[in-house]
CSV table of C-alpha atoms in Angstrom, one decimal:
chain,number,residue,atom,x,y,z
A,1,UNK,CA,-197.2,2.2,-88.8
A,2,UNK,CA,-193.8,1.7,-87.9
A,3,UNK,CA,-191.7,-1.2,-88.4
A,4,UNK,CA,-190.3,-2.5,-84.7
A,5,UNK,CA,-186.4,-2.4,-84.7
A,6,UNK,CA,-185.1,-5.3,-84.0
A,7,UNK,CA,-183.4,-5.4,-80.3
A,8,UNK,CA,-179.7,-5.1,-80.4
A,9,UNK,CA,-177.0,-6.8,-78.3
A,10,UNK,CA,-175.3,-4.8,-76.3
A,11,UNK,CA,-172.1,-5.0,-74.5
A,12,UNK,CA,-172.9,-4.6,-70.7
A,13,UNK,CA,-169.0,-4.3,-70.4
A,14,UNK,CA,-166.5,-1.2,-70.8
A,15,UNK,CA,-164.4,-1.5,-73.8
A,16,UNK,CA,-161.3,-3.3,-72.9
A,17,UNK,CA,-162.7,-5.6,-70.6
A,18,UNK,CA,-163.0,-9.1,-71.2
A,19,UNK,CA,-165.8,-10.3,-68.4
A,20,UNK,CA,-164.1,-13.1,-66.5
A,21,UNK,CA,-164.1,-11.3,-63.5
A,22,UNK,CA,-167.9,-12.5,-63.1
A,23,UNK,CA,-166.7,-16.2,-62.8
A,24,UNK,CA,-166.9,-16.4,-59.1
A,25,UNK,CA,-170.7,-14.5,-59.1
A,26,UNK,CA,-171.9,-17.6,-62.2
A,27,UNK,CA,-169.9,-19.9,-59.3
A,28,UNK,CA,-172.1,-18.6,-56.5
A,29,UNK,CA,-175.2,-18.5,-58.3
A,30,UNK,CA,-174.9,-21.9,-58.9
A,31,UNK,CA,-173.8,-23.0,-55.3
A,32,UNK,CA,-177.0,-21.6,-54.4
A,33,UNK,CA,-178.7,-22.9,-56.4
A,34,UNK,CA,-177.7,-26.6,-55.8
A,35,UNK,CA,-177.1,-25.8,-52.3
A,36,UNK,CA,-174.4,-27.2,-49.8
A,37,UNK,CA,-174.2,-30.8,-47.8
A,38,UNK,CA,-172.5,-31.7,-44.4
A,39,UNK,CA,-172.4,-34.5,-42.0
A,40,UNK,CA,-171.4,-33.3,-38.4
A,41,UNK,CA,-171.0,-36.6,-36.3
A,42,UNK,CA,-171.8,-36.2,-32.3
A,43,UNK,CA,-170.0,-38.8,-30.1
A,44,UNK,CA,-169.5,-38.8,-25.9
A,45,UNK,CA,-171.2,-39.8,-23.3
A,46,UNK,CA,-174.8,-40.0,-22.5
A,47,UNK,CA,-176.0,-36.8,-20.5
A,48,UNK,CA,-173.7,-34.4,-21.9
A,49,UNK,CA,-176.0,-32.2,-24.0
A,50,UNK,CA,-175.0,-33.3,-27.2
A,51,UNK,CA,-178.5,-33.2,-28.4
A,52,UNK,CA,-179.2,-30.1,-27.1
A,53,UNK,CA,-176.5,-28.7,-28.2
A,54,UNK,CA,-176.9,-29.5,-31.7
A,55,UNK,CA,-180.1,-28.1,-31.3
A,56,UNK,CA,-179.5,-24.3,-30.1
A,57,UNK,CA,-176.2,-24.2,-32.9
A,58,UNK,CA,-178.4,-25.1,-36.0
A,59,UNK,CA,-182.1,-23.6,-34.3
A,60,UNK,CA,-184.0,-27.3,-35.1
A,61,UNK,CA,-185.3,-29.7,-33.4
A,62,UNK,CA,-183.7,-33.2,-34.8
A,63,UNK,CA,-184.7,-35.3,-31.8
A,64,UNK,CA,-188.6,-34.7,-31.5
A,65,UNK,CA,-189.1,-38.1,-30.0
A,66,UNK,CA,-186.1,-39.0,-28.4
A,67,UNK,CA,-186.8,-42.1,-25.3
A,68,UNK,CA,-183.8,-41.9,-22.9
A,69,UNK,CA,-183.4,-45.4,-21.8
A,70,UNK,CA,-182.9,-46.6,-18.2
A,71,UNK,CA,-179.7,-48.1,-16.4
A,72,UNK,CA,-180.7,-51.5,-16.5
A,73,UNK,CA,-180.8,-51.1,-20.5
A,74,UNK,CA,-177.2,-49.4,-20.8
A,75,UNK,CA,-175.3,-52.4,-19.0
A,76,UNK,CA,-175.4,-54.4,-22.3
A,77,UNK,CA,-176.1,-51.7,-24.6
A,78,UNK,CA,-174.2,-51.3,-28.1
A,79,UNK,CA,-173.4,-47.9,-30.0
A,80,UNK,CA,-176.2,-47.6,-32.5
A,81,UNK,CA,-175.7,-45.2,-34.9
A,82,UNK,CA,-178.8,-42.6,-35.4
A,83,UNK,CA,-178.1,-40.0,-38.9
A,84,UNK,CA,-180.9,-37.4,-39.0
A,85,UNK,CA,-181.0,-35.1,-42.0
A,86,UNK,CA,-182.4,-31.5,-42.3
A,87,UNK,CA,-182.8,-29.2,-45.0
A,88,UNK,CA,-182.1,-25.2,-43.9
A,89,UNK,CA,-182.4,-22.6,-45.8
A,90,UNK,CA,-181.3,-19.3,-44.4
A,91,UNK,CA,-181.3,-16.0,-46.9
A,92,UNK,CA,-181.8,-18.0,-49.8
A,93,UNK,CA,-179.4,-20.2,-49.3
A,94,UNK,CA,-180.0,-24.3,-48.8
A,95,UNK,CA,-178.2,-26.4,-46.6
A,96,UNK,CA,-178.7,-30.6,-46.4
A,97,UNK,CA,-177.1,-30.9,-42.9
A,98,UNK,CA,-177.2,-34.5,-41.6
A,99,UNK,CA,-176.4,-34.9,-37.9
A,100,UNK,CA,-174.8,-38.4,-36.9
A,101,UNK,CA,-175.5,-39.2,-33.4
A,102,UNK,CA,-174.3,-42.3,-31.6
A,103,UNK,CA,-176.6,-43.0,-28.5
A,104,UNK,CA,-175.1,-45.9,-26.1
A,105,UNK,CA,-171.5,-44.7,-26.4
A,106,UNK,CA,-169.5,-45.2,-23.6
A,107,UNK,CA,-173.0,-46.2,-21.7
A,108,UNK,CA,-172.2,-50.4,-21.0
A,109,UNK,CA,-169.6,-51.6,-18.4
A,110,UNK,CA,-167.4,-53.3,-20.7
A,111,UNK,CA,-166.5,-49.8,-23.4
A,112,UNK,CA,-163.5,-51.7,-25.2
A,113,UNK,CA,-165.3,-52.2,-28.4
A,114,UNK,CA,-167.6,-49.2,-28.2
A,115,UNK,CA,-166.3,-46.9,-31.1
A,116,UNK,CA,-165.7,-50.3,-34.1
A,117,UNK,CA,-169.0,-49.4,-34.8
A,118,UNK,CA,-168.5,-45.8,-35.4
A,119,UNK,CA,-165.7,-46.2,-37.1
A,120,UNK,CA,-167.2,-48.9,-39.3
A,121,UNK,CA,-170.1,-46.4,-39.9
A,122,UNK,CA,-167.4,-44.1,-41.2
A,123,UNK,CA,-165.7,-46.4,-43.5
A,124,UNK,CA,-169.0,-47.3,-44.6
A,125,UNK,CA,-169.4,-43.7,-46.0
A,126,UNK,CA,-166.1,-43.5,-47.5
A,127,UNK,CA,-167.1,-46.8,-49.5
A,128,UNK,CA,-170.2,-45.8,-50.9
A,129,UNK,CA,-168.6,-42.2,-51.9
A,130,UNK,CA,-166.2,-44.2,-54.0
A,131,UNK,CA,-168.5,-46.3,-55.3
A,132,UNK,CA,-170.9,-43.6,-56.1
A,133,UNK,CA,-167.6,-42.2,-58.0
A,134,UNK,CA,-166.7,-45.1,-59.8
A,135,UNK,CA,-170.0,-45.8,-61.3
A,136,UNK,CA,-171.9,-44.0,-64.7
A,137,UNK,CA,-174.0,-41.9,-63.5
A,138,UNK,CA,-172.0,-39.3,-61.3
A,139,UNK,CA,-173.5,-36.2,-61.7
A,140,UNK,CA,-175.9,-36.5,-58.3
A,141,UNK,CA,-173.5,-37.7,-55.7
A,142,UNK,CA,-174.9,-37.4,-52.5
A,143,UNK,CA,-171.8,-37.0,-50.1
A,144,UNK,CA,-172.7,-38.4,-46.5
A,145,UNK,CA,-168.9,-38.6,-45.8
A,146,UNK,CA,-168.0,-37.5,-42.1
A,147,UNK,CA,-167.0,-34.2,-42.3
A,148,UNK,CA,-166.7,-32.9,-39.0
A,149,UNK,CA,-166.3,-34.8,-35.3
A,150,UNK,CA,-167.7,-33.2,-32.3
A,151,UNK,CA,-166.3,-35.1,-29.3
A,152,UNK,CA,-167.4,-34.1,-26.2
A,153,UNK,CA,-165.2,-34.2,-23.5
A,154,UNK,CA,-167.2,-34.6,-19.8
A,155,UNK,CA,-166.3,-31.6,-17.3
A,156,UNK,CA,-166.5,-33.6,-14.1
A,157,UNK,CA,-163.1,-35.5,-14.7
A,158,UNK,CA,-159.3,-34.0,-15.0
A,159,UNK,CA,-158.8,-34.7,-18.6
A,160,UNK,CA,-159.1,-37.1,-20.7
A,161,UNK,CA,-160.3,-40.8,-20.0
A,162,UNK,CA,-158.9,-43.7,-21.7
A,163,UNK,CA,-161.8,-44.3,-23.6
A,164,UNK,CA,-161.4,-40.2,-25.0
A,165,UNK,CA,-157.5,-41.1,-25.6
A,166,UNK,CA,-158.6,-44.7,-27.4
A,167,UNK,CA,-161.5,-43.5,-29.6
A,168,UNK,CA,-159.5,-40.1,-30.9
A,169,UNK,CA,-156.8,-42.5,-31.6
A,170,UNK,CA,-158.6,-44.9,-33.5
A,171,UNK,CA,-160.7,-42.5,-35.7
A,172,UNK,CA,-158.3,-39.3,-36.3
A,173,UNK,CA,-156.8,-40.2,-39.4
A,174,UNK,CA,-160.9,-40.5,-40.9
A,175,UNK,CA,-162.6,-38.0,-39.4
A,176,UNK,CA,-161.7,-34.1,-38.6
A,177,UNK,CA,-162.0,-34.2,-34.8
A,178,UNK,CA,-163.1,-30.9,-32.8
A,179,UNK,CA,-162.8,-31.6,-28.8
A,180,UNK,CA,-165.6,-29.9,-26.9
A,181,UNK,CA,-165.9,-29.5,-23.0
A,182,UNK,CA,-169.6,-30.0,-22.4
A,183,UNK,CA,-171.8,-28.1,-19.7
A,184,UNK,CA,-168.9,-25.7,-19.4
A,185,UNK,CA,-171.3,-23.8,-16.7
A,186,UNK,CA,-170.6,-26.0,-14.2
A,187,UNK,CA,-166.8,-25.4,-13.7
A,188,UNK,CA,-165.3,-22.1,-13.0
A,189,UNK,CA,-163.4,-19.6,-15.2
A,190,UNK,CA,-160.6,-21.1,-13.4
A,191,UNK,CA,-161.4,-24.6,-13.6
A,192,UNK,CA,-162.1,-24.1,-17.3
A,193,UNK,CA,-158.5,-22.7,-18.8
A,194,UNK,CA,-157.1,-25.8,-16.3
A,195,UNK,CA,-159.0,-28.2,-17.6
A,196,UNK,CA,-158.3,-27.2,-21.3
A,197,UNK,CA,-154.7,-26.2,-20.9
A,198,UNK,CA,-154.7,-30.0,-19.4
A,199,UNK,CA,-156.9,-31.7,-22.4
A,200,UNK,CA,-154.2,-30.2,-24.9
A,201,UNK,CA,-151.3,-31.4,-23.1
A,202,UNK,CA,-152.7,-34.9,-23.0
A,203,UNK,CA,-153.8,-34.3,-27.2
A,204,UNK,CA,-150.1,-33.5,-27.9
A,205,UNK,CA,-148.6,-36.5,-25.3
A,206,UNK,CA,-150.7,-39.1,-27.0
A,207,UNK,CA,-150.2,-37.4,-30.8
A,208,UNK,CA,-154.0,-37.3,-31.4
A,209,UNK,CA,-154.4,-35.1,-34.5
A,210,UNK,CA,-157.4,-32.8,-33.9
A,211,UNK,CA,-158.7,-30.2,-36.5
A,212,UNK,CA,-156.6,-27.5,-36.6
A,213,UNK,CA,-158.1,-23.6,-37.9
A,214,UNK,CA,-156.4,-22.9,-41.5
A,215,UNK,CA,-154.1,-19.4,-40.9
A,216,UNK,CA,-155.5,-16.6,-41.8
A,217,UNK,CA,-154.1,-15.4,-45.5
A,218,UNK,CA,-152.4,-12.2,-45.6
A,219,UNK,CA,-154.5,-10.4,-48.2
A,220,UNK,CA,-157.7,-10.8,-44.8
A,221,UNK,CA,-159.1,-8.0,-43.4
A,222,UNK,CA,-157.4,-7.6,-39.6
A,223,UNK,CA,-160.5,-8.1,-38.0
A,224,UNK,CA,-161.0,-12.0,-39.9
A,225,UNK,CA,-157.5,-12.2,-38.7
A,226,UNK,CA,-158.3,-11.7,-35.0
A,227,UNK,CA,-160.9,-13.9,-35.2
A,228,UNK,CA,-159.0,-16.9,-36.4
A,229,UNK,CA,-156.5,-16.0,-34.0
A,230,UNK,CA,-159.5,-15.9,-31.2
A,231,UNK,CA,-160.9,-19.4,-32.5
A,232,UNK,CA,-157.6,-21.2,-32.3
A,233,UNK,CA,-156.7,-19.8,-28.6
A,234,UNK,CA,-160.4,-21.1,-27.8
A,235,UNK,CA,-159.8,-25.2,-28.4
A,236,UNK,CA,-160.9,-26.8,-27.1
A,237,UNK,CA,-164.6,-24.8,-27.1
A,238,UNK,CA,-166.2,-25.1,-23.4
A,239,UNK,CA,-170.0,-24.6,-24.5
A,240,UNK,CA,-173.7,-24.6,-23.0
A,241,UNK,CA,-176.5,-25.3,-24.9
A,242,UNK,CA,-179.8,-24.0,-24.2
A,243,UNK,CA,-183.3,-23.8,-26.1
A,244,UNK,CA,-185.2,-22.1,-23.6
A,245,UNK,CA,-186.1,-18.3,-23.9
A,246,UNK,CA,-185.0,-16.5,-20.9
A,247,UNK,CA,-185.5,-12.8,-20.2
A,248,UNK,CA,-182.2,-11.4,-19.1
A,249,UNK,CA,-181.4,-7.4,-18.7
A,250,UNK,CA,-184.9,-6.5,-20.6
A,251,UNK,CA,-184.3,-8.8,-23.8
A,252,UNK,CA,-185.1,-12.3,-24.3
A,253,UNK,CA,-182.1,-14.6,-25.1
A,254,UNK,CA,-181.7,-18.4,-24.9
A,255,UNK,CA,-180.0,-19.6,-21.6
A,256,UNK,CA,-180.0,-21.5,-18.5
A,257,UNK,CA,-181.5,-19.9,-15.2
A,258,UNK,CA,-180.1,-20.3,-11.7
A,259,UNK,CA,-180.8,-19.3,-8.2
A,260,UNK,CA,-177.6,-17.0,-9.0
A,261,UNK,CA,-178.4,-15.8,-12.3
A,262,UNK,CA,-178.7,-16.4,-16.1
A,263,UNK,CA,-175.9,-18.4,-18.1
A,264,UNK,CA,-176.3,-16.8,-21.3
A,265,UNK,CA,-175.9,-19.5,-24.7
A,266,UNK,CA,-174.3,-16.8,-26.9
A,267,UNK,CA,-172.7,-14.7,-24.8
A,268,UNK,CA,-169.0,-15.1,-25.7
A,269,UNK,CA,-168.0,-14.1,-21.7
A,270,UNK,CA,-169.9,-17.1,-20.4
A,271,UNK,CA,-168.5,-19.6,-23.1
A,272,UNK,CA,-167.7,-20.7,-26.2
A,273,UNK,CA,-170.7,-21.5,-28.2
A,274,UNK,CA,-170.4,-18.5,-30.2
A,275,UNK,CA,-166.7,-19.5,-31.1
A,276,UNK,CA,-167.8,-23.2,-31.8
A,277,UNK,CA,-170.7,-21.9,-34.5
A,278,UNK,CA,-168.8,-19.2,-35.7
A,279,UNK,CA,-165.8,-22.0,-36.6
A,280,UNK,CA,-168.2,-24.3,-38.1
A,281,UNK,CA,-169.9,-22.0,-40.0
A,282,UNK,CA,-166.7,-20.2,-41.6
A,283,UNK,CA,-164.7,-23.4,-42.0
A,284,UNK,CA,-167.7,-25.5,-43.2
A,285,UNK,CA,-165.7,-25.4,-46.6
A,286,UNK,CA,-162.3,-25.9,-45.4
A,287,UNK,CA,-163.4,-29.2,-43.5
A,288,UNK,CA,-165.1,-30.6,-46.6
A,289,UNK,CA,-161.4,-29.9,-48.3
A,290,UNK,CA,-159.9,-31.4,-45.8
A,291,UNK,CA,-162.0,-34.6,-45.5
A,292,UNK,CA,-161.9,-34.7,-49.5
A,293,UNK,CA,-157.7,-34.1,-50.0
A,294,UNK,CA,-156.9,-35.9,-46.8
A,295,UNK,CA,-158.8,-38.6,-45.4
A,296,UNK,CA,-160.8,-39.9,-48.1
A,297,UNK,CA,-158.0,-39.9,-50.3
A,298,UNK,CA,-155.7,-41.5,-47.7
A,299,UNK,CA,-158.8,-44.0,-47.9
A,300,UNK,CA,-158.9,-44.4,-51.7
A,301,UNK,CA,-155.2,-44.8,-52.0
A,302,UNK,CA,-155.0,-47.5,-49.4
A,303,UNK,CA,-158.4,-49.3,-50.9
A,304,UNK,CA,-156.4,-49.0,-54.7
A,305,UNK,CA,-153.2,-50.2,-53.1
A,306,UNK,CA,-155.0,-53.8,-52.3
A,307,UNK,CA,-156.6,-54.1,-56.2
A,308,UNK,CA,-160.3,-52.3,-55.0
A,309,UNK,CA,-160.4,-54.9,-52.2
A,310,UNK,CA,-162.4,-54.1,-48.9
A,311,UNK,CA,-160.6,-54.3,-46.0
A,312,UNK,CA,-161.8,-54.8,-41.9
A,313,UNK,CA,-160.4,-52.3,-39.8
A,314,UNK,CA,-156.8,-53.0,-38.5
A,315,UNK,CA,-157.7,-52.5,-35.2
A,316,UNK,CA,-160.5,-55.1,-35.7
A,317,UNK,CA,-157.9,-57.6,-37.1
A,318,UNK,CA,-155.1,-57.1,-34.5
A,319,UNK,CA,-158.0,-57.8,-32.1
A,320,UNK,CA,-159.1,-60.7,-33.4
A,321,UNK,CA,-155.4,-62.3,-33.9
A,322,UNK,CA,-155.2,-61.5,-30.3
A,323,UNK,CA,-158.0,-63.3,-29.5
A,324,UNK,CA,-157.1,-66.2,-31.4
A,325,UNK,CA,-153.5,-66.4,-29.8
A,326,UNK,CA,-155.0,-66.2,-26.3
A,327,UNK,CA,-157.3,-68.7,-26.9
A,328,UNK,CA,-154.7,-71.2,-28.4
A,329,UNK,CA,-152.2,-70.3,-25.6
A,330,UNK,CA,-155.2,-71.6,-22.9
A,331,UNK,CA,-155.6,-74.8,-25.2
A,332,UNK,CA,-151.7,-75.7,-25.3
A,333,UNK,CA,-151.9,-74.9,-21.2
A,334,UNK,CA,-155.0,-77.1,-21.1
A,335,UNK,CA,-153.4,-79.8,-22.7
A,336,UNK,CA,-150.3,-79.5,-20.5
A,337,UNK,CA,-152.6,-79.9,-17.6
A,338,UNK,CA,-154.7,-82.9,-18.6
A,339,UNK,CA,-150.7,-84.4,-19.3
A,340,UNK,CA,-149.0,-83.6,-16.2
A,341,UNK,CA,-152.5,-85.1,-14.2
A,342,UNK,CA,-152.1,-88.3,-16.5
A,343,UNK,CA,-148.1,-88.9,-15.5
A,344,UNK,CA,-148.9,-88.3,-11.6
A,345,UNK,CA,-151.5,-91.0,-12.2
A,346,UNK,CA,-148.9,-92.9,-13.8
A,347,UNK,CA,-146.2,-92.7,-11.0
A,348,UNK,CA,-148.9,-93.2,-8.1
A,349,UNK,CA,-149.8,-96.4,-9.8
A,350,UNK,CA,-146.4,-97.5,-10.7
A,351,UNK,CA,-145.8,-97.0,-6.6
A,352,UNK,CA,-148.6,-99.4,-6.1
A,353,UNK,CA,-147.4,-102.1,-8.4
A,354,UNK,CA,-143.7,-101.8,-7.7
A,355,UNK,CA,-143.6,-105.4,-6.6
A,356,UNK,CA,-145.4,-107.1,-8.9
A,357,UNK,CA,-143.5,-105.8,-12.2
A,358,UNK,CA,-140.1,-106.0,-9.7
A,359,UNK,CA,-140.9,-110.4,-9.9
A,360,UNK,CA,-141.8,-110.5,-13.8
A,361,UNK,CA,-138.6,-108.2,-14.8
């Protein structure tokens, strides 16, 4: 009987090479393995297909039980803020998408304070991140830091509203913003380059930074290069959403049917849902850099600037010393009031008694 060789090591590489070439397959390996995380927040208007929306790009259905509430509930109504997470796994590969949606925006009559909650929501994130990363035990950070703004922009107006200009404003140095035109089949081709040629003149006027594509490096393939190129030319996206099945020229494809015809969801000639996946998809990693280098470091910086201290939101605090200077001007005017009344009483009674204090003196 035979004695079994032991088994040798063998080199699985050429002589003369080292091996670290494999890094980035032991990098990918592991990404899969852990899988990936992303918060896309959804803000605009009630009615817009947001939901929907969300729905066709990621194939889920995050709002099974969804109660729309009635006009008489809106009038007072605050933003609530509604974060639904999913776990996707496509080919292998995992992905923990949370979707932040923020029902009663822009719904009550009175919108001026609409958006301090979304903001606060967003500062609230940034917090926790750094607390997370400040204490001992940081090896299973879960990151629920904003990565990505959808704001949808309504098609029935001629740009931007105040309310668009005020809440960009307020939240673009947190949050990487992408504007989208919602129900983009109701307007014409025509009507549709206007509109956005006139949302990106009013961006630039008002120096709201939006999320702007990376350039494409010069080592890409031409063809990633005319995408990027494509996806830049297309902001803002003008989308449909759809998760209806439609039969259209002997296939089945997701869409809206009219009297006229079919509005096909991914067909890039009827709009720009395509483009809007497509960007999110290829820059999912580029707006988790960005949210990581820029704003929550801009956020960390300023938090260590003030010794670790939490601060309110400036906008809050400019508010509220506007508040309190209003209501001490309409105290000082009250007072003057009540002062000048109590002289004219004064004189009319000094008229009456003229006489009197005329004999004593």
């Amino acid at each position: 009987m035979s004695k079994q060789q032991p088994a040798q090591f063998i080199n699985p590489e050429t002589p003369g090479y080292v091996g670290f070439a494999n890094l980035p397959n032991q990098v990918h390996r592991k990404s899969v393995k852990k899988g990936f995380e992303f918060t896309l927040m959804v803000v605009g208007e009630s009615g817009l297909g947001k939901s929907t929306l969300i729905n066709s790009l990621f194939l889920t259905d995050l709002y099974p039980e969804r109660i729309i509430p009635g006009a008489a509930e809106k009038i007072e109504r605050t933003v609530q803020i509604e974060a639904s997470t999913v776990e996707i796994e496509e080919r292998g590969v995992k992905l923990r998408l949370t979707v932040v949606d923020t029902p009663g925006y822009g719904d009550a009559i009175n919108c001026r304070d609409c958006f301090k909650t979304i903001i606060s929501y967003v500062d609230e994130q940034f917090e926790r991140y750094l607390h997370d990363e400040s204490g001992l035990n940081r090896r299973h950070i879960v990151d629920n830091r904003v990565h990505c703004c959808f704001y949808f922009i309504s098609p029935f107006g001629h740009g931007l509203k105040p309310l668009d200009v005020a809440f960009m404003k307020a939240i673009h140095n947190k949050v990487n913003i992408v504007p989208v035109i919602a129900k983009a089949d109701t307007l014409t081709l025509k009507e549709r380059e206007r509109l956005k040629k006139r949302i990106l003149d009013e961006i630039e006027e008002h120096n709201i930074k939006i999320y702007h594509l990376p350039d494409a490096e010069s080592d890409e393939d031409e063809d990633f290069k005319e995408q990027t190129r494509l996806l830049k030319a297309s902001i803002p996206f003008s989308v449909v959403g759809s998760n209806q099945l439609i039969e259209a020229k002997g296939k089945k494809v997701r869409g809206r049917l009219y009297p006229w015809g079919v509005v096909e969801v991914e067909n890039p000639e009827h709009n720009d849902f395509l483009k809007l996946r497509t960007m999110l998809i290829t820059h999912m990693q580029d707006l988790q850099e960005v949210t990581q280098d820029l704003h929550y470091e801009n956020f960390r910086s300023e938090r260590l600037k003030r010794g670790g201290r939490k601060v309110e939101n400036e906008d809050m605090n400019k508010d509220q010393i506007l508040l309190e200077k209003e209501a001490e001007l309409r105290r000082m005017q009250e007072m003057i009031a009540r002062m000048q009344a109590q002289m004219q009483l004064q004189m009319q009674g000094g008229d009456g008694d003229g006489g009197v204090h005329g004999h004593h003196v």
